[in-house]
Amino acid sequence: MDAPLFEFKSLCSEDTFLLGRNFVKNLGNNQVICLHGNLGSGKTLFSKGLISSITNNKPEDILSPTFTYVAEYEGTKSVFHFDLYRMKSSEEFEKLGFCDYLYDKDSLSIVEWPELIVDALPKNTCHIYIDYISDTQRQIRAFQGPKK
């Protein structure tokens, strides 16, 4: 794998949230961000920080769309927040028309649990890996381009 765009050691959940809020500075148009990590690693917390910085939604109003697959938020750009934990196949993703969201030139898509759809992702997708260090600490690394 290529060198990371950045590496960050989160010492607490607030650090992970703030990293998400500040990540907006690195975004371009038609950006797709995939979040990788175990259950409870902080993917949704990172998403809350990022989405709240773009849309001015309160973080407590931003929930992971586990049962609906996608939530849409409006702000300086449209944000589509996907949670594919319950999705069974890439065909289901395509059948629901979600591939179109990934290529919307004026939006941001955040995808939790993207493993099923790696072949559908744009080449410039940003992959963020959130790994456990301890109960409160996480190692967060970001890479640009196809998942390797």
Tab-separated table of N, CA and C in Angstrom:
chain	number	residue	atom	x	y	z
A	1	MET	N	0.851	-1.180	0.000
A	1	MET	CA	0.000	0.000	0.000
A	1	MET	C	0.897	1.244	0.000
A	2	ASP	N	0.478	2.261	-0.699
A	2	ASP	CA	1.243	3.504	-0.761
A	2	ASP	C	1.310	4.162	0.608
A	3	ALA	N	2.169	5.172	0.707
A	3	ALA	CA	2.275	5.925	1.960
A	3	ALA	C	0.941	6.615	2.244
A	4	PRO	N	0.550	6.676	3.517
A	4	PRO	CA	-0.735	7.308	3.852
A	4	PRO	C	-0.733	8.810	3.605
A	5	LEU	N	-1.922	9.342	3.305
A	5	LEU	CA	-2.091	10.803	3.214
A	5	LEU	C	-1.826	11.426	4.571
A	6	PHE	N	-2.296	10.728	5.606
A	6	PHE	CA	-2.004	11.144	6.969
A	6	PHE	C	-2.169	9.963	7.907
A	7	GLU	N	-1.533	10.079	9.062
A	7	GLU	CA	-1.713	9.151	10.175
A	7	GLU	C	-1.985	9.986	11.403
A	8	PHE	N	-2.897	9.510	12.231
A	8	PHE	CA	-3.302	10.281	13.404
A	8	PHE	C	-3.596	9.317	14.538
A	9	LYS	N	-3.090	9.625	15.704
A	9	LYS	CA	-3.411	8.830	16.889
A	9	LYS	C	-4.469	9.584	17.677
A	10	SER	N	-5.665	9.017	17.720
A	10	SER	CA	-6.775	9.596	18.462
A	10	SER	C	-6.690	9.088	19.902
A	11	LEU	N	-6.627	10.021	20.848
A	11	LEU	CA	-6.512	9.647	22.254
A	11	LEU	C	-7.867	9.467	22.930
A	12	CYS	N	-8.921	9.979	22.275
A	12	CYS	CA	-10.270	9.885	22.851
A	12	CYS	C	-11.294	10.085	21.735
A	13	SER	N	-12.564	9.838	22.034
A	13	SER	CA	-13.613	9.964	21.024
A	13	SER	C	-13.708	11.397	20.501
A	14	GLU	N	-13.459	12.383	21.335
A	14	GLU	CA	-13.498	13.784	20.893
A	14	GLU	C	-12.452	14.041	19.802
A	15	ASP	N	-11.278	13.430	19.909
A	15	ASP	CA	-10.248	13.571	18.874
A	15	ASP	C	-10.746	13.028	17.534
A	16	THR	N	-11.400	11.866	17.564
A	16	THR	CA	-11.910	11.253	16.334
A	16	THR	C	-12.977	12.143	15.702
A	17	PHE	N	-13.881	12.671	16.515
A	17	PHE	CA	-14.916	13.581	16.040
A	17	PHE	C	-14.284	14.833	15.412
A	18	LEU	N	-13.318	15.439	16.098
A	18	LEU	CA	-12.674	16.664	15.596
A	18	LEU	C	-11.875	16.405	14.327
A	19	LEU	N	-11.262	15.223	14.209
A	19	LEU	CA	-10.565	14.885	12.970
A	19	LEU	C	-11.561	14.865	11.813
A	20	GLY	N	-12.738	14.298	12.045
A	20	GLY	CA	-13.786	14.316	11.022
A	20	GLY	C	-14.188	15.739	10.658
A	21	ARG	N	-14.385	16.590	11.662
A	21	ARG	CA	-14.761	17.997	11.411
A	21	ARG	C	-13.704	18.710	10.579
A	22	ASN	N	-12.449	18.460	10.879
A	22	ASN	CA	-11.360	19.155	10.188
A	22	ASN	C	-11.011	18.534	8.840
A	23	PHE	N	-11.468	17.322	8.606
A	23	PHE	CA	-11.153	16.638	7.352
A	23	PHE	C	-11.775	17.341	6.152
A	24	VAL	N	-12.792	18.146	6.387
A	24	VAL	CA	-13.479	18.860	5.310
A	24	VAL	C	-12.494	19.705	4.487
A	25	LYS	N	-11.416	20.139	5.087
A	25	LYS	CA	-10.415	20.955	4.387
A	25	LYS	C	-9.735	20.185	3.260
A	26	ASN	N	-9.796	18.872	3.311
A	26	ASN	CA	-9.132	18.023	2.316
A	26	ASN	C	-10.046	17.560	1.190
A	27	LEU	N	-11.280	18.030	1.190
A	27	LEU	CA	-12.259	17.507	0.235
A	27	LEU	C	-12.305	18.291	-1.064
A	28	GLY	N	-12.520	17.560	-2.151
A	28	GLY	CA	-12.788	18.168	-3.441
A	28	GLY	C	-14.198	17.825	-3.858
A	29	ASN	N	-14.543	18.112	-5.098
A	29	ASN	CA	-15.856	17.722	-5.612
A	29	ASN	C	-15.860	16.232	-5.912
A	30	ASN	N	-17.067	15.666	-5.923
A	30	ASN	CA	-17.253	14.244	-6.209
A	30	ASN	C	-16.312	13.384	-5.386
A	31	GLN	N	-16.245	13.671	-4.116
A	31	GLN	CA	-15.368	12.919	-3.232
A	31	GLN	C	-16.125	11.755	-2.597
A	32	VAL	N	-15.476	10.617	-2.544
A	32	VAL	CA	-16.011	9.448	-1.849
A	32	VAL	C	-15.008	9.077	-0.765
A	33	ILE	N	-15.518	8.911	0.458
A	33	ILE	CA	-14.684	8.527	1.590
A	33	ILE	C	-15.209	7.202	2.121
A	34	CYS	N	-14.349	6.205	2.162
A	34	CYS	CA	-14.714	4.898	2.709
A	34	CYS	C	-14.067	4.744	4.073
A	35	LEU	N	-14.883	4.318	5.035
A	35	LEU	CA	-14.408	4.149	6.402
A	35	LEU	C	-14.340	2.661	6.735
A	36	HIS	N	-13.153	2.229	7.137
A	36	HIS	CA	-12.895	0.831	7.462
A	36	HIS	C	-12.572	0.724	8.944
A	37	GLY	N	-13.122	-0.285	9.595
A	37	GLY	CA	-12.822	-0.518	11.004
A	37	GLY	C	-13.844	-1.455	11.608
A	38	ASN	N	-13.497	-2.021	12.734
A	38	ASN	CA	-14.401	-2.938	13.430
A	38	ASN	C	-15.596	-2.183	14.001
A	39	LEU	N	-16.605	-2.948	14.426
A	39	LEU	CA	-17.746	-2.355	15.123
A	39	LEU	C	-17.242	-1.551	16.321
A	40	GLY	N	-17.747	-0.342	16.470
A	40	GLY	CA	-17.378	0.488	17.609
A	40	GLY	C	-16.030	1.169	17.502
A	41	SER	N	-15.408	1.118	16.328
A	41	SER	CA	-14.073	1.714	16.195
A	41	SER	C	-14.101	3.231	16.072
A	42	GLY	N	-15.227	3.797	15.635
A	42	GLY	CA	-15.314	5.250	15.513
A	42	GLY	C	-15.691	5.746	14.126
A	43	LYS	N	-16.120	4.845	13.247
A	43	LYS	CA	-16.490	5.257	11.886
A	43	LYS	C	-17.636	6.268	11.898
A	44	THR	N	-18.672	5.976	12.666
A	44	THR	CA	-19.821	6.885	12.720
A	44	THR	C	-19.452	8.184	13.425
A	45	LEU	N	-18.608	8.120	14.424
A	45	LEU	CA	-18.169	9.331	15.124
A	45	LEU	C	-17.397	10.251	14.181
A	46	PHE	N	-16.493	9.683	13.392
A	46	PHE	CA	-15.771	10.449	12.379
A	46	PHE	C	-16.767	11.064	11.396
A	47	SER	N	-17.747	10.259	10.958
A	47	SER	CA	-18.774	10.730	10.017
A	47	SER	C	-19.563	11.896	10.601
A	48	LYS	N	-19.928	11.800	11.870
A	48	LYS	CA	-20.680	12.875	12.523
A	48	LYS	C	-19.894	14.189	12.492
A	49	GLY	N	-18.601	14.112	12.757
A	49	GLY	CA	-17.772	15.311	12.713
A	49	GLY	C	-17.739	15.905	11.324
A	50	LEU	N	-17.523	15.081	10.335
A	50	LEU	CA	-17.443	15.543	8.951
A	50	LEU	C	-18.778	16.101	8.467
A	51	ILE	N	-19.846	15.357	8.674
A	51	ILE	CA	-21.172	15.787	8.195
A	51	ILE	C	-21.609	17.066	8.897
A	52	SER	N	-21.385	17.175	10.206
A	52	SER	CA	-21.817	18.375	10.927
A	52	SER	C	-21.047	19.610	10.478
A	53	SER	N	-19.817	19.439	10.011
A	53	SER	CA	-19.040	20.595	9.552
A	53	SER	C	-19.507	21.102	8.192
A	54	ILE	N	-20.091	20.235	7.385
A	54	ILE	CA	-20.551	20.616	6.048
A	54	ILE	C	-22.010	21.077	6.068
A	55	THR	N	-22.817	20.481	6.944
A	55	THR	CA	-24.265	20.710	6.892
A	55	THR	C	-24.807	21.543	8.044
A	56	ASN	N	-24.025	21.769	9.069
A	56	ASN	CA	-24.486	22.451	10.283
A	56	ASN	C	-25.570	21.673	11.016
A	57	ASN	N	-25.744	20.377	10.698
A	57	ASN	CA	-26.613	19.518	11.502
A	57	ASN	C	-25.932	19.286	12.842
A	58	LYS	N	-26.716	19.145	13.885
A	58	LYS	CA	-26.155	18.828	15.196
A	58	LYS	C	-25.645	17.391	15.159
A	59	PRO	N	-24.488	17.133	15.755
A	59	PRO	CA	-23.949	15.766	15.743
A	59	PRO	C	-24.929	14.727	16.283
A	60	GLU	N	-25.709	15.086	17.296
A	60	GLU	CA	-26.648	14.117	17.867
A	60	GLU	C	-27.793	13.786	16.908
A	61	ASP	N	-27.977	14.596	15.870
A	61	ASP	CA	-29.020	14.334	14.875
A	61	ASP	C	-28.509	13.495	13.696
A	62	ILE	N	-27.228	13.210	13.688
A	62	ILE	CA	-26.621	12.428	12.609
A	62	ILE	C	-26.450	10.999	13.104
A	63	LEU	N	-27.182	10.088	12.487
A	63	LEU	CA	-27.171	8.688	12.895
A	63	LEU	C	-26.690	7.827	11.737
A	64	SER	N	-26.079	6.721	12.062
A	64	SER	CA	-25.665	5.799	11.018
A	64	SER	C	-26.908	5.130	10.429
A	65	PRO	N	-27.051	5.144	9.102
A	65	PRO	CA	-28.265	4.597	8.466
A	65	PRO	C	-28.206	3.080	8.288
A	66	THR	N	-28.017	2.373	9.369
A	66	THR	CA	-27.844	0.923	9.329
A	66	THR	C	-29.022	0.207	8.680
A	67	PHE	N	-30.235	0.659	8.923
A	67	PHE	CA	-31.404	-0.048	8.408
A	67	PHE	C	-31.945	0.532	7.111
A	68	THR	N	-31.547	1.739	6.758
A	68	THR	CA	-32.006	2.357	5.510
A	68	THR	C	-30.895	2.415	4.462
A	69	TYR	N	-29.686	2.070	4.829
A	69	TYR	CA	-28.482	2.064	3.993
A	69	TYR	C	-27.916	3.449	3.715
A	70	VAL	N	-28.772	4.467	3.538
A	70	VAL	CA	-28.244	5.796	3.196
A	70	VAL	C	-29.086	6.883	3.857
A	71	ALA	N	-28.399	7.928	4.299
A	71	ALA	CA	-29.057	9.143	4.791
A	71	ALA	C	-28.490	10.306	3.998
A	72	GLU	N	-29.338	11.255	3.648
A	72	GLU	CA	-28.908	12.412	2.870
A	72	GLU	C	-28.986	13.660	3.730
A	73	TYR	N	-27.951	14.481	3.629
A	73	TYR	CA	-27.879	15.751	4.361
A	73	TYR	C	-27.543	16.854	3.363
A	74	GLU	N	-28.147	18.015	3.560
A	74	GLU	CA	-27.871	19.163	2.689
A	74	GLU	C	-27.073	20.203	3.452
A	75	GLY	N	-26.156	20.832	2.763
A	75	GLY	CA	-25.329	21.889	3.336
A	75	GLY	C	-24.616	22.604	2.212
A	76	THR	N	-23.334	22.888	2.397
A	76	THR	CA	-22.574	23.518	1.320
A	76	THR	C	-22.480	22.597	0.108
A	77	LYS	N	-22.687	21.303	0.331
A	77	LYS	CA	-22.837	20.309	-0.739
A	77	LYS	C	-23.710	19.186	-0.189
A	78	SER	N	-24.269	18.392	-1.054
A	78	SER	CA	-25.055	17.238	-0.610
A	78	SER	C	-24.112	16.183	-0.044
A	79	VAL	N	-24.535	15.581	1.045
A	79	VAL	CA	-23.752	14.513	1.672
A	79	VAL	C	-24.625	13.265	1.744
A	80	PHE	N	-24.101	12.160	1.235
A	80	PHE	CA	-24.775	10.871	1.302
A	80	PHE	C	-23.965	9.983	2.235
A	81	HIS	N	-24.592	9.568	3.328
A	81	HIS	CA	-23.919	8.753	4.339
A	81	HIS	C	-24.461	7.336	4.239
A	82	PHE	N	-23.605	6.418	3.811
A	82	PHE	CA	-23.983	5.017	3.642
A	82	PHE	C	-23.470	4.176	4.804
A	83	ASP	N	-24.273	3.218	5.223
A	83	ASP	CA	-23.843	2.179	6.158
A	83	ASP	C	-24.249	0.863	5.518
A	84	LEU	N	-23.266	0.114	5.045
A	84	LEU	CA	-23.544	-1.108	4.284
A	84	LEU	C	-23.355	-2.376	5.106
A	85	TYR	N	-23.341	-2.241	6.418
A	85	TYR	CA	-23.113	-3.383	7.308
A	85	TYR	C	-24.101	-4.519	7.046
A	86	ARG	N	-25.342	-4.197	6.777
A	86	ARG	CA	-26.386	-5.214	6.585
A	86	ARG	C	-26.581	-5.614	5.121
A	87	MET	N	-25.922	-4.935	4.205
A	87	MET	CA	-26.104	-5.230	2.783
A	87	MET	C	-25.504	-6.591	2.447
A	88	LYS	N	-26.202	-7.313	1.610
A	88	LYS	CA	-25.809	-8.686	1.301
A	88	LYS	C	-24.871	-8.820	0.096
A	89	SER	N	-24.985	-7.886	-0.885
A	89	SER	CA	-24.179	-8.050	-2.097
A	89	SER	C	-24.001	-6.717	-2.820
A	90	SER	N	-23.004	-6.685	-3.687
A	90	SER	CA	-22.786	-5.495	-4.517
A	90	SER	C	-23.940	-5.325	-5.502
A	91	GLU	N	-24.561	-6.431	-5.899
A	91	GLU	CA	-25.706	-6.356	-6.811
A	91	GLU	C	-26.861	-5.600	-6.161
A	92	GLU	N	-27.065	-5.815	-4.870
A	92	GLU	CA	-28.113	-5.095	-4.142
A	92	GLU	C	-27.828	-3.592	-4.151
A	93	PHE	N	-26.575	-3.212	-3.953
A	93	PHE	CA	-26.165	-1.807	-3.976
A	93	PHE	C	-26.495	-1.192	-5.344
A	94	GLU	N	-26.128	-1.897	-6.400
A	94	GLU	CA	-26.380	-1.421	-7.761
A	94	GLU	C	-27.873	-1.368	-8.069
A	95	LYS	N	-28.594	-2.390	-7.675
A	95	LYS	CA	-30.033	-2.483	-7.944
A	95	LYS	C	-30.804	-1.324	-7.297
A	96	LEU	N	-30.344	-0.877	-6.135
A	96	LEU	CA	-30.989	0.238	-5.431
A	96	LEU	C	-30.590	1.604	-6.018
A	97	GLY	N	-29.720	1.599	-7.027
A	97	GLY	CA	-29.320	2.837	-7.690
A	97	GLY	C	-28.271	3.639	-6.943
A	98	PHE	N	-27.615	3.032	-5.978
A	98	PHE	CA	-26.671	3.763	-5.148
A	98	PHE	C	-25.371	4.118	-5.867
A	99	CYS	N	-25.021	3.400	-6.928
A	99	CYS	CA	-23.790	3.733	-7.665
A	99	CYS	C	-23.843	5.164	-8.187
A	100	ASP	N	-25.031	5.623	-8.556
A	100	ASP	CA	-25.176	6.990	-9.054
A	100	ASP	C	-24.730	8.019	-8.027
A	101	TYR	N	-24.973	7.748	-6.748
A	101	TYR	CA	-24.574	8.670	-5.687
A	101	TYR	C	-23.052	8.848	-5.654
A	102	LEU	N	-22.332	7.779	-5.907
A	102	LEU	CA	-20.875	7.814	-5.826
A	102	LEU	C	-20.249	8.685	-6.909
A	103	TYR	N	-20.989	8.918	-7.985
A	103	TYR	CA	-20.453	9.682	-9.108
A	103	TYR	C	-21.162	11.023	-9.297
A	104	ASP	N	-21.942	11.448	-8.312
A	104	ASP	CA	-22.600	12.757	-8.351
A	104	ASP	C	-21.528	13.819	-8.165
A	105	LYS	N	-21.332	14.662	-9.177
A	105	LYS	CA	-20.199	15.593	-9.178
A	105	LYS	C	-20.282	16.697	-8.129
A	106	ASP	N	-21.435	16.920	-7.544
A	106	ASP	CA	-21.582	18.000	-6.571
A	106	ASP	C	-21.813	17.488	-5.150
A	107	SER	N	-21.393	16.271	-4.875
A	107	SER	CA	-21.723	15.696	-3.570
A	107	SER	C	-20.510	15.047	-2.923
A	108	LEU	N	-20.731	14.650	-1.692
A	108	LEU	CA	-19.775	13.872	-0.919
A	108	LEU	C	-20.483	12.600	-0.479
A	109	SER	N	-19.866	11.462	-0.683
A	109	SER	CA	-20.400	10.192	-0.185
A	109	SER	C	-19.443	9.638	0.855
A	110	ILE	N	-20.012	9.268	1.999
A	110	ILE	CA	-19.258	8.627	3.076
A	110	ILE	C	-19.812	7.211	3.187
A	111	VAL	N	-18.929	6.220	3.094
A	111	VAL	CA	-19.375	4.823	3.069
A	111	VAL	C	-18.733	4.055	4.214
A	112	GLU	N	-19.562	3.618	5.155
A	112	GLU	CA	-19.112	2.718	6.207
A	112	GLU	C	-19.335	1.294	5.716
A	113	TRP	N	-18.398	0.417	5.994
A	113	TRP	CA	-18.456	-0.982	5.571
A	113	TRP	C	-18.481	-1.106	4.038
A	114	PRO	N	-17.480	-0.554	3.327
A	114	PRO	CA	-17.499	-0.524	1.863
A	114	PRO	C	-17.005	-1.792	1.170
A	115	GLU	N	-16.648	-2.806	1.918
A	115	GLU	CA	-15.972	-3.970	1.339
A	115	GLU	C	-16.711	-4.617	0.168
A	116	LEU	N	-18.041	-4.609	0.181
A	116	LEU	CA	-18.810	-5.238	-0.899
A	116	LEU	C	-18.752	-4.468	-2.214
A	117	ILE	N	-18.455	-3.190	-2.144
A	117	ILE	CA	-18.605	-2.363	-3.351
A	117	ILE	C	-17.285	-1.798	-3.871
A	118	VAL	N	-16.153	-2.364	-3.490
A	118	VAL	CA	-14.868	-1.778	-3.898
A	118	VAL	C	-14.743	-1.644	-5.416
A	119	ASP	N	-15.334	-2.546	-6.170
A	119	ASP	CA	-15.237	-2.463	-7.627
A	119	ASP	C	-16.069	-1.322	-8.206
A	120	ALA	N	-17.041	-0.820	-7.453
A	120	ALA	CA	-17.901	0.270	-7.930
A	120	ALA	C	-17.358	1.649	-7.552
A	121	LEU	N	-16.316	1.696	-6.727
A	121	LEU	CA	-15.821	2.977	-6.215
A	121	LEU	C	-15.002	3.742	-7.250
A	122	PRO	N	-15.105	5.077	-7.256
A	122	PRO	CA	-14.248	5.881	-8.127
A	122	PRO	C	-12.772	5.662	-7.775
A	123	LYS	N	-11.910	5.863	-8.749
A	123	LYS	CA	-10.471	5.651	-8.546
A	123	LYS	C	-9.873	6.594	-7.500
A	124	ASN	N	-10.451	7.778	-7.332
A	124	ASN	CA	-9.899	8.758	-6.396
A	124	ASN	C	-10.490	8.657	-4.989
A	125	THR	N	-11.135	7.539	-4.679
A	125	THR	CA	-11.743	7.342	-3.356
A	125	THR	C	-10.685	7.438	-2.262
A	126	CYS	N	-11.056	8.056	-1.157
A	126	CYS	CA	-10.204	8.137	0.022
A	126	CYS	C	-10.631	7.027	0.989
A	127	HIS	N	-9.681	6.188	1.377
A	127	HIS	CA	-9.946	5.097	2.317
A	127	HIS	C	-9.346	5.461	3.664
A	128	ILE	N	-10.187	5.475	4.693
A	128	ILE	CA	-9.728	5.788	6.043
A	128	ILE	C	-9.885	4.535	6.896
A	129	TYR	N	-8.802	4.150	7.534
A	129	TYR	CA	-8.763	2.962	8.390
A	129	TYR	C	-8.676	3.411	9.837
A	130	ILE	N	-9.602	2.913	10.654
A	130	ILE	CA	-9.635	3.247	12.077
A	130	ILE	C	-9.393	1.957	12.845
A	131	ASP	N	-8.248	1.883	13.506
A	131	ASP	CA	-7.842	0.670	14.214
A	131	ASP	C	-7.796	0.909	15.719
A	132	TYR	N	-8.234	-0.095	16.468
A	132	TYR	CA	-8.173	-0.046	17.927
A	132	TYR	C	-6.720	-0.028	18.405
A	133	ILE	N	-6.434	0.819	19.364
A	133	ILE	CA	-5.195	0.736	20.139
A	133	ILE	C	-5.576	0.300	21.557
A	134	SER	N	-6.615	0.957	22.085
A	134	SER	CA	-7.135	0.631	23.416
A	134	SER	C	-8.610	1.014	23.445
A	135	ASP	N	-9.233	0.924	24.608
A	135	ASP	CA	-10.653	1.283	24.723
A	135	ASP	C	-10.934	2.705	24.258
A	136	THR	N	-10.003	3.611	24.441
A	136	THR	CA	-10.231	5.014	24.082
A	136	THR	C	-9.378	5.489	22.913
A	137	GLN	N	-8.295	4.790	22.611
A	137	GLN	CA	-7.360	5.261	21.586
A	137	GLN	C	-7.523	4.509	20.267
A	138	ARG	N	-7.337	5.266	19.176
A	138	ARG	CA	-7.422	4.687	17.829
A	138	ARG	C	-6.247	5.190	16.979
A	139	GLN	N	-5.803	4.359	16.064
A	139	GLN	CA	-4.844	4.764	15.038
A	139	GLN	C	-5.650	4.967	13.766
A	140	ILE	N	-5.563	6.164	13.170
A	140	ILE	CA	-6.360	6.492	11.981
A	140	ILE	C	-5.397	6.817	10.847
A	141	ARG	N	-5.579	6.137	9.723
A	141	ARG	CA	-4.735	6.346	8.551
A	141	ARG	C	-5.616	6.552	7.328
A	142	ALA	N	-5.201	7.433	6.442
A	142	ALA	CA	-5.955	7.699	5.209
A	142	ALA	C	-5.087	7.462	3.999
A	143	PHE	N	-5.685	6.840	2.982
A	143	PHE	CA	-5.006	6.562	1.721
A	143	PHE	C	-5.889	7.012	0.574
A	144	GLN	N	-5.292	7.537	-0.487
A	144	GLN	CA	-6.044	7.973	-1.661
A	144	GLN	C	-5.879	6.935	-2.763
A	145	GLY	N	-6.966	6.647	-3.460
A	145	GLY	CA	-6.896	5.760	-4.614
A	145	GLY	C	-7.530	4.412	-4.336
A	146	PRO	N	-7.424	3.496	-5.306
A	146	PRO	CA	-8.072	2.188	-5.170
A	146	PRO	C	-7.572	1.443	-3.951
A	147	LYS	N	-8.477	0.692	-3.325
A	147	LYS	CA	-8.098	-0.116	-2.169
A	147	LYS	C	-7.202	-1.241	-2.640
A	148	LYS	N	-6.148	-1.474	-1.890
A	148	LYS	CA	-5.190	-2.526	-2.287
A	148	LYS	C	-5.289	-3.699	-1.369
